Coordinates of C-alpha atoms in Angstrom, one line a residue:
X1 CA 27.3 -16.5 -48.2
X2 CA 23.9 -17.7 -49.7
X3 CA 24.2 -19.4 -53.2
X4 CA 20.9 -19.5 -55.4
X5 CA 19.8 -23.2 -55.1
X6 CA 19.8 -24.8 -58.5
X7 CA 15.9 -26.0 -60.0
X8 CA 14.8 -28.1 -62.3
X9 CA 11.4 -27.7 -63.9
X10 CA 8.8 -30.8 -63.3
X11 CA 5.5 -31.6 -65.1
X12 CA 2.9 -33.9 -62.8
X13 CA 0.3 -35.4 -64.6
X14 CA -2.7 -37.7 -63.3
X15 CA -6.3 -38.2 -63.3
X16 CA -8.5 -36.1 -61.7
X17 CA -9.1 -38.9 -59.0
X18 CA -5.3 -38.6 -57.9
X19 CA -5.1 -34.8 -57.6
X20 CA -6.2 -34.8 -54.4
X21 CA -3.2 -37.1 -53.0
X22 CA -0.6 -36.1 -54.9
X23 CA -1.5 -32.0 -53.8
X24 CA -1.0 -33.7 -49.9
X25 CA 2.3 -35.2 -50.5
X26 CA 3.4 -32.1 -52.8
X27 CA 3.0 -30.0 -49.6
X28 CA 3.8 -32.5 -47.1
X29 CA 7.2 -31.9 -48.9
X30 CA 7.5 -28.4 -49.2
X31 CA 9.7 -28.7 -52.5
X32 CA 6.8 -28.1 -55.6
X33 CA 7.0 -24.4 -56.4
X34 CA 3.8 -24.2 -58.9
X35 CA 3.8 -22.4 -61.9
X36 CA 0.1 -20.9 -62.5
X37 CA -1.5 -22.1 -65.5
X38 CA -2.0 -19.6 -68.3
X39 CA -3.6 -21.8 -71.1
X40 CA -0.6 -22.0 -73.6
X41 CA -1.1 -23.8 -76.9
X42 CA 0.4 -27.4 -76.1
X43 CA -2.7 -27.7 -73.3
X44 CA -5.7 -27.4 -75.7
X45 CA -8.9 -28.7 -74.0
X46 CA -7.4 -27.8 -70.4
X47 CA -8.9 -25.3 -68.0
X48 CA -8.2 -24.2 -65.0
X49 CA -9.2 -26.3 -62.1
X50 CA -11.4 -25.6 -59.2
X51 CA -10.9 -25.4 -55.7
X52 CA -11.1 -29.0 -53.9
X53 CA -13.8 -30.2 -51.3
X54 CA -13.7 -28.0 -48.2
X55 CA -11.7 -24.9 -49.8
X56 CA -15.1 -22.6 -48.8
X57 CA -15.1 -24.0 -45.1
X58 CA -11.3 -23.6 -44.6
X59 CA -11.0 -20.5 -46.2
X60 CA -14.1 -18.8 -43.6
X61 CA -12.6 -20.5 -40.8
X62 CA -9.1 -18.5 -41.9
X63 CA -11.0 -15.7 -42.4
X64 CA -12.7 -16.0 -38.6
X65 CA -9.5 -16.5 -37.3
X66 CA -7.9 -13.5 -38.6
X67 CA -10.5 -11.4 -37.5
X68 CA -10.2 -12.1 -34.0
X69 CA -6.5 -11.9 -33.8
X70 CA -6.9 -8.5 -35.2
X71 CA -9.6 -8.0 -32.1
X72 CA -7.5 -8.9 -30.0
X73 CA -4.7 -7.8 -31.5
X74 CA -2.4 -10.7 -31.9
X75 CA 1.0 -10.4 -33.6
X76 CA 3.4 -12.8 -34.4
X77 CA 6.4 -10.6 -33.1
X78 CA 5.9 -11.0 -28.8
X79 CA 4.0 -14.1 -28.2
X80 CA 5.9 -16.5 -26.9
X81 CA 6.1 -19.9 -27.9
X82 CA 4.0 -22.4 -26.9
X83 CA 3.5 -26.4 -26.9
X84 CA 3.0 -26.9 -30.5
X85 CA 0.2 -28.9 -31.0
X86 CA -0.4 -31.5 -33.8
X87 CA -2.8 -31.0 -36.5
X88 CA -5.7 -33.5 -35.3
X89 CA -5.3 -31.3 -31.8
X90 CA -5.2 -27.7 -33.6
X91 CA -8.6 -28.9 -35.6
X92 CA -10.4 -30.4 -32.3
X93 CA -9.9 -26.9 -30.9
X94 CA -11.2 -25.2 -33.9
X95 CA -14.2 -27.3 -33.8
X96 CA -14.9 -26.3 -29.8
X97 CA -13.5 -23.3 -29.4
X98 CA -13.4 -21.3 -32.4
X99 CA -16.9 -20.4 -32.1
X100 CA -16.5 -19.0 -28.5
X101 CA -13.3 -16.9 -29.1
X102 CA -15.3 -15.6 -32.4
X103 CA -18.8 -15.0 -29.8
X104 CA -16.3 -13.4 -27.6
X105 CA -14.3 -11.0 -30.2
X106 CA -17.7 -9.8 -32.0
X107 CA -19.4 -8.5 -29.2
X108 CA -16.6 -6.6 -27.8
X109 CA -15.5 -5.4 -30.7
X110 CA -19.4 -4.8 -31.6
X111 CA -19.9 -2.7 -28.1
X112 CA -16.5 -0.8 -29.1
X113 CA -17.8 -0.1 -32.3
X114 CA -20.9 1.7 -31.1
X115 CA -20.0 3.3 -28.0
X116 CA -16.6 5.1 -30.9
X117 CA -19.6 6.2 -32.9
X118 CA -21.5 7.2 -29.9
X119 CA -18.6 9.6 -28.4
X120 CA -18.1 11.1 -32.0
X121 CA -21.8 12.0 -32.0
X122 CA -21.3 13.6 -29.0
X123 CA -17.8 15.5 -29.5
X124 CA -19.7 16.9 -33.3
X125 CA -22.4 18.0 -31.2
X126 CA -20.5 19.7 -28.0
X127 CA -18.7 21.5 -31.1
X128 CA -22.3 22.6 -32.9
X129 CA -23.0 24.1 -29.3
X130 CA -19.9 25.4 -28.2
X131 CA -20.5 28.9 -29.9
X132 CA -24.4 29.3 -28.3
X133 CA -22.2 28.9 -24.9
X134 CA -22.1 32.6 -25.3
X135 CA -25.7 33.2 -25.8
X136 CA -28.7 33.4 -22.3
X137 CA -30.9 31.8 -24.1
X138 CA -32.2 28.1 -24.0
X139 CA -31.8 26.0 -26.9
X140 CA -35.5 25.2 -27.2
X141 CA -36.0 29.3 -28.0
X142 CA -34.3 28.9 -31.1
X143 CA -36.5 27.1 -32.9
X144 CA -40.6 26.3 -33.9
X145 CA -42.2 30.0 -35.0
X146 CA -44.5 30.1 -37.1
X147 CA -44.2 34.0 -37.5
X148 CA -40.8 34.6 -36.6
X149 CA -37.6 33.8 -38.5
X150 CA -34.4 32.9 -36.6
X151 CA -30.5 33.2 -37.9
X152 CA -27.7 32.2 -35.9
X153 CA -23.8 32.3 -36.7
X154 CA -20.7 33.4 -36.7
X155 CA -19.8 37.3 -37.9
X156 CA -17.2 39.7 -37.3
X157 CA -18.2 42.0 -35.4
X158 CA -21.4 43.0 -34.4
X159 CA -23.5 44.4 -37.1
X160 CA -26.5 47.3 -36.3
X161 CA -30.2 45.5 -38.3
X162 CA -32.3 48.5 -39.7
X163 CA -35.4 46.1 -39.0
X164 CA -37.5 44.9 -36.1
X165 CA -35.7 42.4 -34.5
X166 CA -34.7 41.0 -31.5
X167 CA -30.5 40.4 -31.2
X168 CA -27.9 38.8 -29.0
X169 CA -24.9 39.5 -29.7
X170 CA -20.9 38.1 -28.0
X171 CA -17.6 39.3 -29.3
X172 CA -14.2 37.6 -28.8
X173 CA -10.5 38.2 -30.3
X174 CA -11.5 35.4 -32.8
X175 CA -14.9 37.2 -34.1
X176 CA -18.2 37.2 -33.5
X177 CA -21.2 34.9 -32.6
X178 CA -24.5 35.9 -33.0
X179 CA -28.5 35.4 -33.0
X180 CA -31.3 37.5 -34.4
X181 CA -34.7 37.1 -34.5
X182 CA -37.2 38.7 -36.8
X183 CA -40.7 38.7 -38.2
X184 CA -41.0 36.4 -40.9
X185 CA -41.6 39.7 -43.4
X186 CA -38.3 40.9 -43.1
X187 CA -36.7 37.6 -43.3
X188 CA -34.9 38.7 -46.6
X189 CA -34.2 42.3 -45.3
X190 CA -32.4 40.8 -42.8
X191 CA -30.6 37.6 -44.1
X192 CA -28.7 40.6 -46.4
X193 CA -27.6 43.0 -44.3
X194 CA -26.0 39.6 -41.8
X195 CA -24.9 38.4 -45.0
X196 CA -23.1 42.4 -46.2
X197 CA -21.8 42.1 -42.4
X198 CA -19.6 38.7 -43.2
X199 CA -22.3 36.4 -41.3
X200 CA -22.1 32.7 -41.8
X201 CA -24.6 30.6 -40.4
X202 CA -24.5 27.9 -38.6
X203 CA -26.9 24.7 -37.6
X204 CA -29.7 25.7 -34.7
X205 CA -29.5 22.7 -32.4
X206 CA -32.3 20.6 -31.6
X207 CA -31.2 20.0 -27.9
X208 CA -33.0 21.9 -24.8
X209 CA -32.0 23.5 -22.0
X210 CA -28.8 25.9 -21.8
X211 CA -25.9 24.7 -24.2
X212 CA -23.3 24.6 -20.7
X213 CA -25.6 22.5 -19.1
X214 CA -26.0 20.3 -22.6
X215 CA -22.3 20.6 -23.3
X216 CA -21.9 19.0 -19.7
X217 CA -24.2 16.2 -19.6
X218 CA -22.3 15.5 -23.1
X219 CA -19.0 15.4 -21.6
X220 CA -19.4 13.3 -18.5
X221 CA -21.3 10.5 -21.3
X222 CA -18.4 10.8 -23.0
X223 CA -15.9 10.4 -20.1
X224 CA -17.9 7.9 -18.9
X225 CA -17.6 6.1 -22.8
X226 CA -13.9 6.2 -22.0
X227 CA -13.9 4.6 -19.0
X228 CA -16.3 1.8 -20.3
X229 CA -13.5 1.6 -23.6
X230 CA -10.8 0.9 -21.8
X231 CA -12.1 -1.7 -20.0
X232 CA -13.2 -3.2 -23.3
X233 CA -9.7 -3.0 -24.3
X234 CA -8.5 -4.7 -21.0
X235 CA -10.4 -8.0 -22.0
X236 CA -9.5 -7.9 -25.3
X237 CA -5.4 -7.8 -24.0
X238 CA -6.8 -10.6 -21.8
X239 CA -8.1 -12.4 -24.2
X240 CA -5.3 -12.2 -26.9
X241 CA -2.8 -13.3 -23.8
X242 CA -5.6 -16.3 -23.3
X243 CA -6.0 -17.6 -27.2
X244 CA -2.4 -15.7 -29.1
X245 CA -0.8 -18.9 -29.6
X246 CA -3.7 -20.8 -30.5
X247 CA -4.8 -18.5 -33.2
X248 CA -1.1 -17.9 -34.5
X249 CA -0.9 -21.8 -34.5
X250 CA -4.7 -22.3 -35.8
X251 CA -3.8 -19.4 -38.9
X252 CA -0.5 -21.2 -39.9
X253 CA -2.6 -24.5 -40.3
X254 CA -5.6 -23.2 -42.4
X255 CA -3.5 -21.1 -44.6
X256 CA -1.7 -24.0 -45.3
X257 CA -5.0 -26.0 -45.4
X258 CA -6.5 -23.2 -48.0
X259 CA -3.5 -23.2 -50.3
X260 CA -3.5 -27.1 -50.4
X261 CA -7.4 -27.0 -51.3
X262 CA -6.9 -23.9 -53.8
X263 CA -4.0 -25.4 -55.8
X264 CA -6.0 -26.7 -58.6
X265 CA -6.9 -22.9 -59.0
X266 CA -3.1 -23.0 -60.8
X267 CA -3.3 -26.5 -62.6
X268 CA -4.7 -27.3 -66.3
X269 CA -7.4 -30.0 -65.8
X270 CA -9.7 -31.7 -68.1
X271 CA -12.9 -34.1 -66.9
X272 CA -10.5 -36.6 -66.3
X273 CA -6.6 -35.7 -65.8
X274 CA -4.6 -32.7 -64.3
X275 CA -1.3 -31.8 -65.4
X276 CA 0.8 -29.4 -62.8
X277 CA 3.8 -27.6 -63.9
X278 CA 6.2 -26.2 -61.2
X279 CA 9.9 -26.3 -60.0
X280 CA 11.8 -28.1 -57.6
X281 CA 15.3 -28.1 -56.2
X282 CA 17.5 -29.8 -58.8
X283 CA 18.7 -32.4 -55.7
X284 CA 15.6 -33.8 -55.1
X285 CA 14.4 -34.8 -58.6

């Protein structure tokens, strides 16, 4: 059964000079759990510290590796393990071929990005044309009078207009779809009696040609999006099976490296000292 592992509380204190060091053997020993500063009384003049030399640089490289693990969609559960390389190994690799695996994941994920947008454009506009599927009449016929006003939408059932006008009308279990046109000076008259009938409009595309033949061309782009997709998410998978262990590896060593150059973000420092307050296990003191 586990026992809680008895602690006894330590205070470090140094100059500024040695923080550095003594934050390198503090994690090279895994046993300093730090307590945050909070300004208490006994520590007037303190502040907290700042981040050491090379926290931003660390902390961007973390950040780079992170994203493309989540491109490529690395996990720790499933890789297996590899060689572990040393530190001085794990940073030569970042320095030649972080920036390639970061190329790499940005553009695919950049190409994925837009060709998702593009077949959502195209799967809200099928859906804005769908219901003119029903209607003869070519897209381009449905808009730029001067004289004429146009409505189009979704009704009931059909409705009789007691003004000039030309209608198409198509029923179905569901309702209604239909299209009127009429001279500009009965605009109003008309735009009621739709309105008395349970009309609700609905946007006038600003495609040409029939809405099948639209709805078509739209559907083999997006089929053909699909196809393109997956084979961006085969090279990812390639990819992640390529880099996994060296980004698993390459995260565990700059979130270590971050937290080592962060740590005086916990400490109470003046322009000269640093005083650290933490816990270790009683054993080791």
């Amino acid at each position: 059964m586990l026992e809680p592992e008895h602690m006894s509380r330590l205070l470090i204190a140094g100059t500024k000079e040695q923080m550095g060091p003594v934050i390198a053997e503090l994690y090279r020993r895994h046993l300093f759990h730090i307590e945050d500063f909070v300004g208490q009384e006994e520590y007037a003049g303190f502040r907290l510290g700042m981040p050491l030399p090379g926290a931003t640089e660390a902390s961007v490289e973390l950040l780079t590796i992170r994203a493309a693990s989540s491109a490529f969609g690395v996990e720790s559960d499933g890789v297996p393990a590899a060689r572990r390389l040393s530190g001085a190994e794990l940073r030569r690799q970042l320095q030649t071929e972080l920036p390639e695996i970061d190329a790499q994941a940005d553009e695919l994920v950049a190409r994925r990005t837009r060709l998702e947008t593009r077949s959502r454009d195209l799967e809200s506009r099928i859906a804005e044309l769908e219901p003119f599927t029903a209607i003869p009449i070519d897209l381009d016929l449905f808009r730029g009078y001067e004289s004429l006003a146009v409505f189009a939408g979704h009704i009931p059932a059909d409705v009789a207009i007691a003004a000039p006008h030309e209608k198409e009308y198509a029923g179905s279990k569901k309702g209604g779809f239909i299209t009127v046109f009429t001279p500009l000076a009965h605009r109003e008259e008309v735009e009621r009696q739709l309105l008395d009938a349970g009309y609700s409009s609905v946007t006038i595309p600003g495609e040409s040609g029939t809405a099948v033949d639209t709805i078509t061309r739209y559907r083999d782009e997006r089929a053909a999006i699909t196809t393109e997709l997956e084979g961006i998410d085969r090279q990812l998978h390639g990819l992640k099976e390529i880099h996994a262990s060296f980004l698993l590896a390459a995260d565990e060593l700059l979130t270590a490296d971050v937290e080592q150059a962060e740590a005086p973000l916990r400490f109470a420092v003046t322009d000269q000292a640093f005083v650290a307050e933490g816990w270790v296990p009683k054993d080791e003191v």
